[in-house]
Coordinates of C-alpha atoms in Angstrom, one line a residue:
M1 CA -27.0 -8.9 -9.2
L2 CA -25.6 -6.5 -6.5
V3 CA -27.2 -8.5 -3.7
L4 CA -25.7 -11.7 -5.0
R5 CA -22.2 -10.1 -5.1
R6 CA -22.6 -9.2 -1.4
Y7 CA -22.8 -12.9 -0.5
H8 CA -19.7 -14.0 -2.4
F9 CA -17.7 -13.4 0.8
F10 CA -19.7 -15.9 2.8
L11 CA -19.4 -18.5 0.0
F12 CA -15.6 -18.1 0.2
I13 CA -15.6 -18.5 4.0
L14 CA -17.6 -21.7 3.8
L15 CA -15.3 -23.2 1.1
F16 CA -12.3 -22.2 3.2
L17 CA -13.6 -23.9 6.3
G18 CA -14.5 -26.9 4.3
C19 CA -10.7 -27.4 3.6
V20 CA -9.8 -27.4 7.3
A21 CA -9.1 -30.7 9.1
E22 CA -7.9 -31.9 12.5
L23 CA -9.9 -29.1 14.3
S24 CA -9.6 -28.6 18.1
A25 CA -11.9 -26.5 20.2
Q26 CA -9.4 -24.7 22.3
S27 CA -10.8 -21.2 23.0
R28 CA -8.9 -18.1 24.0
A29 CA -10.2 -18.5 27.6
D30 CA -8.2 -21.8 27.8
S31 CA -5.3 -19.8 29.2
V32 CA -2.1 -20.9 30.8
L33 CA -3.4 -19.9 34.2
V34 CA -6.5 -22.1 34.0
R35 CA -4.6 -25.0 32.4
L36 CA -1.9 -25.2 35.0
K37 CA -4.1 -24.6 38.0
S38 CA -6.5 -27.3 37.0
Q39 CA -3.9 -29.9 35.9
A40 CA -0.2 -29.9 36.6
L41 CA -0.2 -27.6 39.6
F42 CA -3.4 -28.6 41.3
P43 CA -1.7 -30.0 44.5
L44 CA 0.2 -26.8 45.1
F45 CA -3.1 -24.9 45.4
E46 CA -5.0 -27.3 47.7
D47 CA -4.4 -25.2 50.8
G48 CA -5.4 -21.9 49.1
T49 CA -1.9 -20.5 49.1
S50 CA 0.5 -19.8 46.2
P51 CA 4.1 -20.8 46.8
W52 CA 7.0 -18.5 45.7
V53 CA 9.2 -19.6 42.8
M54 CA 12.3 -18.3 41.0
V55 CA 12.4 -18.1 37.2
K56 CA 15.7 -19.9 36.5
D57 CA 15.5 -20.0 32.7
I58 CA 13.3 -18.8 29.8
E59 CA 13.5 -21.1 26.8
M60 CA 12.3 -20.2 23.3
E61 CA 11.2 -22.6 20.7
G62 CA 10.0 -21.7 17.2
N63 CA 11.7 -18.3 16.8
K64 CA 13.6 -19.2 13.7
I65 CA 13.9 -15.5 12.6
T66 CA 12.9 -13.3 15.6
R67 CA 15.7 -12.3 17.9
Y68 CA 15.6 -13.3 21.6
G69 CA 15.6 -9.7 22.8
I70 CA 12.6 -8.7 20.7
I71 CA 10.6 -11.5 22.4
T72 CA 11.7 -10.7 25.9
R73 CA 10.9 -7.0 25.4
E74 CA 7.2 -8.0 25.4
M75 CA 7.4 -10.1 28.5
V76 CA 6.5 -8.8 31.9
F77 CA 8.8 -11.1 33.8
G78 CA 12.5 -12.2 33.3
E79 CA 15.1 -14.6 34.4
G80 CA 16.0 -14.3 38.0
D81 CA 12.6 -13.0 39.1
S82 CA 11.2 -14.3 42.4
L83 CA 7.5 -14.1 42.7
S84 CA 4.4 -16.1 43.8
L85 CA 3.4 -18.8 41.4
N86 CA 0.0 -17.3 41.0
E87 CA 1.6 -14.0 39.9
L88 CA 3.9 -15.7 37.5
L89 CA 1.0 -17.5 35.8
H90 CA -0.8 -14.2 35.4
R91 CA 2.3 -12.6 33.9
M92 CA 2.8 -15.5 31.6
E93 CA -0.7 -15.0 30.2
E94 CA -0.1 -11.2 29.9
S95 CA 3.2 -11.8 28.1
R96 CA 1.5 -14.2 25.7
E97 CA -1.0 -11.6 24.8
N98 CA 1.8 -9.0 24.3
L99 CA 3.6 -11.3 22.0
L100 CA 0.5 -11.9 19.9
N101 CA -0.1 -8.2 19.6
T102 CA 3.3 -7.7 18.0
S103 CA 1.8 -9.3 14.8
L104 CA 5.0 -11.4 14.5
F105 CA 3.4 -14.7 15.5
N106 CA 0.3 -16.7 14.7
F107 CA 0.4 -18.7 17.9
V108 CA 2.1 -18.2 21.2
E109 CA 1.9 -20.7 24.1
M110 CA 3.8 -20.8 27.4
D111 CA 4.4 -23.8 29.6
L112 CA 6.1 -24.2 33.0
D113 CA 8.7 -26.8 33.8
L114 CA 8.6 -27.7 37.6
T115 CA 11.3 -30.3 37.6
A116 CA 13.6 -28.2 39.9
F117 CA 10.8 -26.6 41.9
P118 CA 10.9 -24.0 43.4
A119 CA 13.3 -23.0 40.6
V120 CA 11.2 -23.1 37.4
K121 CA 11.8 -22.9 33.7
V122 CA 9.4 -21.1 31.3
K123 CA 9.0 -22.5 27.8
V124 CA 7.8 -20.1 25.1
L125 CA 6.4 -22.0 22.1
L126 CA 6.1 -19.8 19.0
V127 CA 4.7 -20.2 15.5
E128 CA 6.1 -17.3 13.4
R129 CA 4.2 -15.6 10.6
W130 CA 5.4 -15.3 7.0
Y131 CA 7.2 -12.0 6.8
L132 CA 8.1 -11.3 3.2
W133 CA 5.1 -10.3 1.1
P134 CA 5.7 -9.5 -2.6
F135 CA 2.3 -9.5 -4.3
P136 CA 0.3 -7.7 -6.9
I137 CA -2.2 -5.1 -6.0
L138 CA -5.9 -5.2 -7.0
E139 CA -7.9 -3.0 -4.6
L140 CA -10.8 -0.6 -4.5
G141 CA -10.0 3.0 -5.0
D142 CA -13.0 4.3 -3.0
R143 CA -13.0 5.2 0.7
N144 CA -14.7 1.8 1.6
I145 CA -16.2 -1.2 -0.1
N146 CA -19.7 0.0 0.3
E147 CA -19.0 3.2 -1.7
W148 CA -17.4 1.1 -4.5
L149 CA -20.4 -1.3 -4.6
G150 CA -22.6 1.8 -5.3
N151 CA -20.7 2.4 -8.6
P152 CA -18.5 -0.7 -9.3
G153 CA -16.0 -0.8 -12.1
L154 CA -12.4 -1.6 -13.0
S155 CA -11.8 2.1 -13.6
R156 CA -12.3 2.7 -9.9
M157 CA -9.7 0.2 -8.8
N158 CA -6.0 0.4 -8.1
Y159 CA -3.4 -2.1 -9.3
G160 CA 0.4 -2.4 -9.0
M161 CA 3.0 -4.1 -6.9
Y162 CA 3.4 -4.1 -3.1
L163 CA 6.4 -5.4 -1.2
V164 CA 6.4 -5.6 2.6
W165 CA 9.2 -7.2 4.6
D166 CA 8.1 -7.5 8.2
N167 CA 10.5 -8.5 11.0
F168 CA 13.4 -7.6 8.8
R169 CA 16.6 -9.1 10.2
G170 CA 14.5 -10.6 13.0
R171 CA 14.5 -7.2 14.8
R172 CA 10.9 -6.2 14.1
E173 CA 12.0 -3.7 11.5
R174 CA 9.6 -3.1 8.6
I175 CA 10.4 -2.2 4.9
K176 CA 7.6 -1.3 2.6
L177 CA 7.7 -0.5 -1.1
L178 CA 4.5 0.4 -2.9
L179 CA 4.0 1.0 -6.6
K180 CA 0.3 1.6 -7.4
T181 CA -1.4 3.0 -10.4
G182 CA -5.0 2.9 -11.8
Y183 CA -7.6 5.0 -10.1
R184 CA -5.0 6.5 -7.8
H185 CA -1.2 6.6 -8.4
L186 CA 0.9 6.1 -5.3
Y187 CA 4.6 5.4 -5.0
T188 CA 6.0 5.1 -1.5
L189 CA 9.0 3.8 0.4
S190 CA 9.0 3.4 4.2
Y191 CA 11.2 2.0 6.9
S192 CA 10.6 1.6 10.6
K193 CA 12.8 0.3 13.4
P194 CA 11.1 -0.2 16.8
Y195 CA 14.2 0.1 19.0
F196 CA 17.6 1.8 18.5
N197 CA 18.7 2.1 22.2
A198 CA 19.8 -0.5 24.6
A199 CA 16.8 -0.1 26.8
K200 CA 14.5 -0.7 23.8
T201 CA 12.4 2.3 24.5
L202 CA 13.1 4.4 21.4
G203 CA 12.3 3.7 17.8
W204 CA 12.2 5.7 14.6
G205 CA 10.9 5.5 11.0
M206 CA 10.5 7.4 7.8
E207 CA 8.3 7.4 4.8
A208 CA 8.5 9.3 1.5
G209 CA 6.2 9.2 -1.5
I210 CA 4.3 10.7 -4.4
S211 CA 0.5 10.5 -4.7
Q212 CA -1.5 11.6 -7.7
S213 CA -4.9 10.9 -9.3
R214 CA -7.0 11.9 -12.3
E215 CA -10.1 11.7 -10.2
L216 CA -10.8 13.4 -6.9
A217 CA -13.8 14.4 -4.8
Y218 CA -14.0 18.2 -5.0
M219 CA -17.0 18.8 -2.8
T220 CA -19.8 17.1 -0.8
L221 CA -23.5 17.4 -1.9
K222 CA -26.3 15.7 -0.1
N223 CA -23.6 14.1 2.0
R224 CA -22.2 12.3 -1.0
Q225 CA -18.8 13.0 -2.5
Q226 CA -18.9 14.7 -6.0
F227 CA -16.0 13.6 -8.2
L228 CA -14.0 15.4 -10.9
K229 CA -12.3 13.1 -13.5
L230 CA -9.8 14.5 -15.9
A231 CA -8.8 12.7 -19.1
D232 CA -5.4 14.3 -19.8
D233 CA -4.2 15.7 -16.5
F234 CA -4.1 14.8 -12.8
A235 CA -6.6 16.4 -10.5
Y236 CA -3.9 16.6 -7.8
R237 CA -0.3 15.8 -7.1
N238 CA 1.3 15.4 -3.7
R239 CA 4.9 14.9 -2.7
Y240 CA 5.5 14.1 0.9
I241 CA 8.1 12.9 3.5
Q242 CA 7.6 12.0 7.1
L243 CA 10.0 11.3 10.0
G244 CA 8.8 9.6 13.1
L245 CA 10.1 9.0 16.7
D246 CA 8.4 6.5 19.1
Y247 CA 9.0 6.5 22.8
R248 CA 7.7 3.4 24.7
P249 CA 8.6 3.7 28.3
A250 CA 6.3 0.8 29.3
I251 CA 4.8 -2.1 27.3
R252 CA 1.3 -0.5 27.4
N253 CA 2.3 3.1 26.9
T254 CA 3.6 4.7 23.7
H255 CA 4.3 8.3 22.6
S256 CA 4.6 8.9 18.9
F257 CA 6.0 12.1 17.3
R258 CA 5.7 12.8 13.6
L259 CA 7.2 15.6 11.5
G260 CA 6.1 15.9 7.9
Y261 CA 6.4 17.9 4.7
N262 CA 3.7 18.0 2.0
A263 CA 3.7 19.8 -1.4
W264 CA 0.3 19.8 -3.1
A265 CA -0.6 20.9 -6.6
F266 CA -4.3 21.1 -7.8
A267 CA -5.8 21.3 -11.3
D268 CA -7.4 24.6 -12.3
T269 CA -10.6 22.8 -13.2
L270 CA -10.8 21.5 -9.7
L271 CA -10.4 24.9 -8.1
S272 CA -12.9 26.5 -10.5
L273 CA -15.5 24.0 -9.3
N274 CA -14.7 24.6 -5.6
P275 CA -12.5 27.7 -4.9
R276 CA -12.4 26.6 -1.2
F277 CA -10.8 23.3 -2.0
S278 CA -7.3 24.6 -1.2
P279 CA -6.1 27.4 1.1
E280 CA -7.2 30.7 -0.4
G281 CA -7.9 28.8 -3.7
A282 CA -4.2 28.5 -4.4
P283 CA -3.1 26.0 -7.1
E284 CA -0.1 25.0 -5.1
T285 CA 0.5 24.8 -1.4
S286 CA 3.2 23.3 0.8
F287 CA 3.3 23.0 4.5
L288 CA 5.0 21.4 7.5
S289 CA 3.1 19.2 10.0
L290 CA 3.9 18.0 13.5
S291 CA 1.9 15.6 15.6
W292 CA 2.1 13.9 19.0
E293 CA 0.0 10.9 20.0
F294 CA -0.2 9.0 23.2
K295 CA -1.6 5.5 23.4
N296 CA -2.5 3.5 26.6
D297 CA -3.4 0.0 25.4
F298 CA -4.6 -2.7 27.7
R299 CA -6.6 -4.8 25.1
D300 CA -6.1 -8.5 25.1
L301 CA -5.8 -8.7 21.3
R302 CA -5.6 -5.5 19.3
A303 CA -6.9 -6.9 16.0
Y304 CA -10.2 -8.1 17.7
P305 CA -10.3 -7.3 21.4
L306 CA -12.7 -9.0 23.8
K307 CA -11.3 -7.8 27.1
G308 CA -9.4 -4.7 28.4
H309 CA -9.4 -1.0 27.6
Y310 CA -7.7 1.4 25.2
F311 CA -7.1 5.2 25.3
D312 CA -5.4 7.5 22.8
F313 CA -5.0 11.3 22.4
R314 CA -3.5 13.1 19.4
I315 CA -2.6 16.7 18.6
S316 CA -1.7 17.6 15.0
R317 CA -0.5 20.9 13.7
F318 CA -0.6 21.8 10.0
G319 CA 1.4 24.9 8.9
F320 CA 3.9 27.0 10.7
G321 CA 4.4 29.9 8.3
L322 CA 8.0 28.9 7.6
L323 CA 7.6 27.9 3.9
K324 CA 6.7 29.7 0.7
N325 CA 3.0 29.3 -0.1
E326 CA 2.4 27.8 3.4
E327 CA -1.2 28.9 3.8
M328 CA -2.2 26.1 6.1
D329 CA -3.2 27.1 9.6
L330 CA -4.9 24.2 11.3
T331 CA -4.7 22.4 14.6
T332 CA -6.7 19.3 15.4
F333 CA -7.3 17.4 18.7
Q334 CA -8.6 13.8 18.6
T335 CA -9.1 11.3 21.3
S336 CA -10.8 7.9 21.8
Y337 CA -11.6 5.5 24.6
R338 CA -12.8 1.9 24.3
K339 CA -13.7 -0.6 27.0
F340 CA -14.2 -4.4 26.5
W341 CA -15.9 -6.8 29.0
E342 CA -16.2 -10.5 29.1
M343 CA -19.7 -11.0 30.6
S344 CA -19.5 -14.8 30.5
P345 CA -17.4 -17.4 28.7
R346 CA -19.2 -16.7 25.4
W347 CA -20.8 -13.3 25.9
Y348 CA -19.0 -10.0 25.5
F349 CA -19.8 -6.3 25.5
A350 CA -17.9 -3.3 24.2
A351 CA -18.4 0.5 24.2
G352 CA -16.3 3.3 22.9
A353 CA -16.3 7.0 22.1
N354 CA -14.2 9.1 19.6
A355 CA -14.1 12.8 19.4
K356 CA -12.3 15.5 17.3
L357 CA -11.9 19.3 17.6
S358 CA -10.4 21.6 15.0
Q359 CA -9.1 25.1 15.4
G360 CA -7.6 27.7 12.9
V361 CA -8.5 27.9 9.2
T362 CA -11.1 25.2 9.0
D363 CA -12.9 26.0 5.7
V364 CA -10.4 24.2 3.4
Y365 CA -12.1 21.2 1.9
F366 CA -9.2 18.9 1.2
N367 CA -8.0 18.7 4.8
Q368 CA -11.4 18.6 6.5
Q369 CA -12.2 15.0 7.3
G370 CA -15.3 14.3 9.4
L371 CA -17.3 11.0 9.5
G372 CA -17.3 8.4 6.9
F373 CA -13.7 7.4 6.6
M374 CA -12.2 4.2 8.0
G375 CA -13.4 3.6 11.5
D376 CA -14.8 7.1 12.1
L377 CA -18.4 6.5 11.2
V378 CA -21.8 5.8 12.6
R379 CA -22.9 2.4 11.4
G380 CA -25.8 2.7 9.0
Y381 CA -24.2 5.7 7.2
E382 CA -21.4 3.9 5.3
N383 CA -22.7 5.4 2.0
Y384 CA -22.4 9.0 3.3
V385 CA -19.7 11.5 4.1
I386 CA -20.4 14.1 6.8
D387 CA -17.8 16.9 6.7
G388 CA -17.2 19.1 9.6
Q389 CA -14.7 20.6 12.1
H390 CA -15.8 18.7 15.2
F391 CA -17.4 15.3 15.8
L392 CA -18.4 12.9 18.5
V393 CA -19.1 9.2 17.9
M394 CA -20.3 6.7 20.5
K395 CA -20.5 3.0 19.8
S396 CA -21.7 -0.1 21.6
N397 CA -21.6 -3.8 20.8
L398 CA -23.0 -7.0 22.3
K399 CA -21.3 -10.1 21.1
F400 CA -21.9 -13.9 21.3
A401 CA -19.2 -16.3 20.4
L402 CA -21.1 -18.5 17.9
V403 CA -17.9 -20.4 17.2
P404 CA -15.3 -19.7 19.9
Q405 CA -11.8 -19.6 18.7
R406 CA -10.7 -22.9 17.3
T407 CA -7.4 -24.0 15.9
G408 CA -6.8 -26.5 13.1
R409 CA -4.6 -27.5 10.2
I410 CA -5.3 -27.1 6.5
G411 CA -4.1 -30.5 5.3
F412 CA -2.9 -29.6 1.8
I413 CA -0.6 -26.7 3.1
P414 CA 2.6 -28.1 4.6
W415 CA 4.0 -24.8 5.9
E416 CA 3.2 -23.9 9.5
H417 CA 3.1 -20.2 8.5
F418 CA -0.1 -20.8 6.6
G419 CA -1.2 -24.4 7.3
I420 CA -2.0 -24.0 11.0
I421 CA -4.9 -21.6 11.5
H422 CA -7.2 -20.2 14.1
Y423 CA -10.7 -18.8 13.5
A424 CA -13.9 -17.7 15.3
F425 CA -17.4 -16.4 14.5
Y426 CA -19.2 -13.8 16.6
L427 CA -22.8 -12.7 16.4
N428 CA -23.4 -9.0 17.1
A429 CA -26.1 -6.5 18.1
F430 CA -25.0 -2.9 18.0
A431 CA -26.1 0.7 18.4
D432 CA -24.2 3.9 17.5
L433 CA -24.7 7.6 18.0
G434 CA -22.9 10.5 16.5
Y435 CA -22.9 14.2 15.7
V436 CA -20.8 16.4 13.3
A437 CA -20.6 20.1 14.0
D438 CA -20.0 22.1 10.8
K439 CA -20.1 25.8 9.9
H440 CA -18.6 25.7 6.4
F441 CA -20.0 22.8 4.4
R442 CA -23.6 22.4 5.7
D443 CA -25.4 23.9 2.7
G444 CA -26.9 21.0 0.7
N445 CA -25.8 18.4 3.3
F446 CA -28.7 17.3 5.5
L447 CA -26.7 15.1 7.9
N448 CA -24.4 17.9 9.1
N449 CA -25.3 19.5 12.5
T450 CA -27.8 16.8 13.3
W451 CA -27.8 13.7 15.5
L452 CA -27.0 10.5 13.7
G453 CA -28.1 7.1 15.0
G454 CA -27.7 3.5 13.7
T455 CA -28.5 0.0 15.0
G456 CA -28.4 -3.5 13.7
I457 CA -27.0 -7.0 13.8
G458 CA -23.9 -8.6 12.3
L459 CA -21.6 -11.5 11.9
D460 CA -17.8 -11.3 12.4
F461 CA -15.3 -13.8 11.1
V462 CA -11.8 -13.5 12.8
T463 CA -8.8 -15.5 11.7
Y464 CA -5.0 -15.5 11.6
Y465 CA -2.8 -12.7 10.3
D466 CA -5.0 -10.2 12.2
K467 CA -7.8 -10.6 9.6
V468 CA -11.3 -9.5 10.5
F469 CA -14.3 -9.8 8.1
R470 CA -17.6 -8.3 9.1
T471 CA -21.0 -8.2 7.5
E472 CA -23.8 -6.1 9.1
F473 CA -27.4 -5.3 8.5
S474 CA -28.1 -1.8 9.9
V475 CA -30.9 0.8 10.0
N476 CA -30.1 4.5 10.5
R477 CA -32.1 7.3 12.0
Q478 CA -33.5 8.2 8.6
G479 CA -35.0 4.7 8.2
E480 CA -32.5 3.6 5.6
A481 CA -31.5 -0.1 5.8
G482 CA -28.8 -2.1 4.1
F483 CA -26.0 -4.7 4.3
F484 CA -22.5 -3.4 4.8
F485 CA -19.0 -4.9 4.9
H486 CA -15.9 -4.1 6.9
V487 CA -12.4 -5.5 7.4
I488 CA -11.5 -4.1 10.9
A489 CA -12.9 -4.6 14.4
P490 CA -16.1 -2.5 15.0
I491 CA -14.7 -0.8 18.2

């Protein structure tokens, strides 16, 4: 029965694609540069030179909500610029990718009007997304879908109401209200504004919330989380608030600063099972946190990159000794680098590495997160948690575009926000390597302090609204094999 459940996703995809009509085979490689050089502008390139032009006007079409300034902030050319035609075409393609990476638009196209050559007009054609999302929550309470499939049940699910308003007022602001109960109770309110200065380089945000649950992992044994479930009390409660400041001096570079406050309370039963769960086994602890993160992002599409590179570096500090019961004393350093190559029109390769170091009081269980959470994992070990203070993960992926990106229309949906879609399928072969260094939680956990390795094949489905659905068959170094599912890009 479990195996059959794992194929329900593919049945859904086949039914979904069966509803699509009027398909066109325009791939991502069919860029504005190739299109214009090979068609409208071919005579201008016959002698091998690229004439100079002046951008007289930038015309927007389709931005019914998004403000003009939000769009031009992502463009690497502007009105009045004089540059070679070849350079303009490259900048148009780069600007198109930047606009897609805002997650404000499903489609972005750019065309060039040469009527008054050498003065030119750039036309930006946009299809906006749907921005207001009030919908009920029914989601898994475990750290990933593979963990939940090992012990499925409604009692391990969350439900409630989720309200997200993206691109609020057309200024790329975001408001989020979350009311979640069930396996985990979470009530949050957040707001973010990407720019508040004239140069559009500074933004800010805040988030406040309450999190509590009757069930919580109190330790790791044989690299599997052991859970405590209380019938009449919460295993933990957490009240938190966070303020953020973002500095974006260039389109590809962002500095993010976060200042937070957390107040935790733990059940006595939890601490009796694991006295090292909290700092010094205290039933209550509160602390301040401060972090700085730098991102250098040159990926073509962030949701599922095929070309470019990405680098980030983050320093986080937990505890400054300023509050009562502030026993936290932890500093973490984390960095990652990823590189993406287009080997041929349908073949792609990617490689990346992610590393983390921890200093200070590192024997507190609840704030030690090693491998096995979100994207920090070695494929083939999705069912395991490897706790530790330091880790290194290296990943590689070879991809073939089985179905290059196509666009189409779902005939029975009249709204362009949902009726016009794009999708693609990619076959994968991959190999991962990782290591977790641990000096506190290694007893009874055979994967700590040993090299981890996994390899396998997979199929990725990529579609609009930044949705990625992956299924993979992998084998790890211990010889264990299985099918696993993910909803983010592999690297």
